[in-house]
Amino acid sequence: MSELGQFLRETREQKGLSLEDLQRTTKIQKRYLLAIEEGRFDTLPGLFYARAFVKTYAEAVGLDPEPLFEQYRSELPNPQKEAIDLPSRSERSKSAVRPTKKSSSKTPAFLPAVIALAFLVVLALGIWLVTTNIGGERDAAMAPDPEENVDADFSDQATEPEEPEADVEPDTEEELVEEEPAVEEEEEEETASSELNVVDSSGNTTFYELEGDRFDVVIQFSGSSYVDVKDAEGSFIYNGTPADGDELTYEFDGEEEVEFNFGASQNVTLIINDEEVEFELDAIHQKVNVVNNSNE
């Protein structure tokens, strides 16, 4: 386990939160939250998501993510460095089947860089000679872009230039584009299992119908508010006055009807099946009545 992951897990446990609680709050799957705590960032859906997931995790347990990034920057992956250093697919395939051996050569480490630089200088000189011979269409002092295809045939440059071959960065972007919808599809599958519809409003009460196979409720408080929760028979499930920062969590899968009574609704956030309920009434004291049709 990494130091960053251990620190996040200890903070979560001090807050009395489980991984399931974080999954509902952050919308990040439990297996990815566990991977963050264990420092297995390579199992996340793309290194570009690592910092975003850690930031969301930290904010969910009440931490400022920026000091964490600075303190544990050696543990977090650097997406920009990975994109630059990532070899092409063909090179990765060759390296996967070629056994590695410790080199016994005493050649200086900087020698390949010197050879590459000399090659670029020769290439630049060749381009300059070619462009000068075809009528000065380019500035003689203009150096070639190092990102252009170094294997292009410049002998036929007077006719039609060849298209540059794909370099490392497009491959990297392609992989990210392929992985990104997968995360969205998984989130859609989780949230598409229920639907909450407004039926009517009467007085200070708004009536809803819930269609789906679950009835999970989270009530969060940004200030003090009187709250009571009743079942279909009018019996109290909860009655009290939570304070700022408190949270109530319920699973009402077996309840046919539940009514929520909020004394100070401006301090209340009601979340049903991971979706925040927008209060229909502009009233401080209001009630929300939900009929659970999944039990029919």
Short mmCIF file of C-alpha atoms in Angstrom, two decimals, residues 18 42 48 56-57 75 77 99 102 110 147 214 250 264 267 271 279:
data_model
loop_
_atom_site.label_atom_id
_atom_site.label_comp_id
_atom_site.label_asym_id
_atom_site.label_seq_id
_atom_site.Cartn_x
_atom_site.Cartn_y
_atom_site.Cartn_z
CA SER A 18 -17.22 2.71 4.07
CA ASP A 42 -2.19 1.34 -13.20
CA PHE A 48 -5.35 10.58 -17.03
CA THR A 56 -12.70 13.34 -5.94
CA TYR A 57 -11.82 10.80 -3.20
CA GLU A 75 3.47 8.46 -6.11
CA PRO A 77 1.45 9.05 -12.24
CA PRO A 99 13.71 -11.40 -23.27
CA LYS A 102 21.53 -6.73 -18.75
CA PHE A 110 24.32 9.92 -23.59
CA GLU A 147 7.94 15.79 -34.98
CA ARG A 214 -34.03 -0.26 -5.58
CA TYR A 250 -31.40 4.27 4.27
CA ALA A 264 -35.46 23.79 6.87
CA ASN A 267 -30.14 23.09 4.45
CA ILE A 271 -30.44 11.91 -2.89
CA PHE A 279 -37.36 20.32 -4.62
#
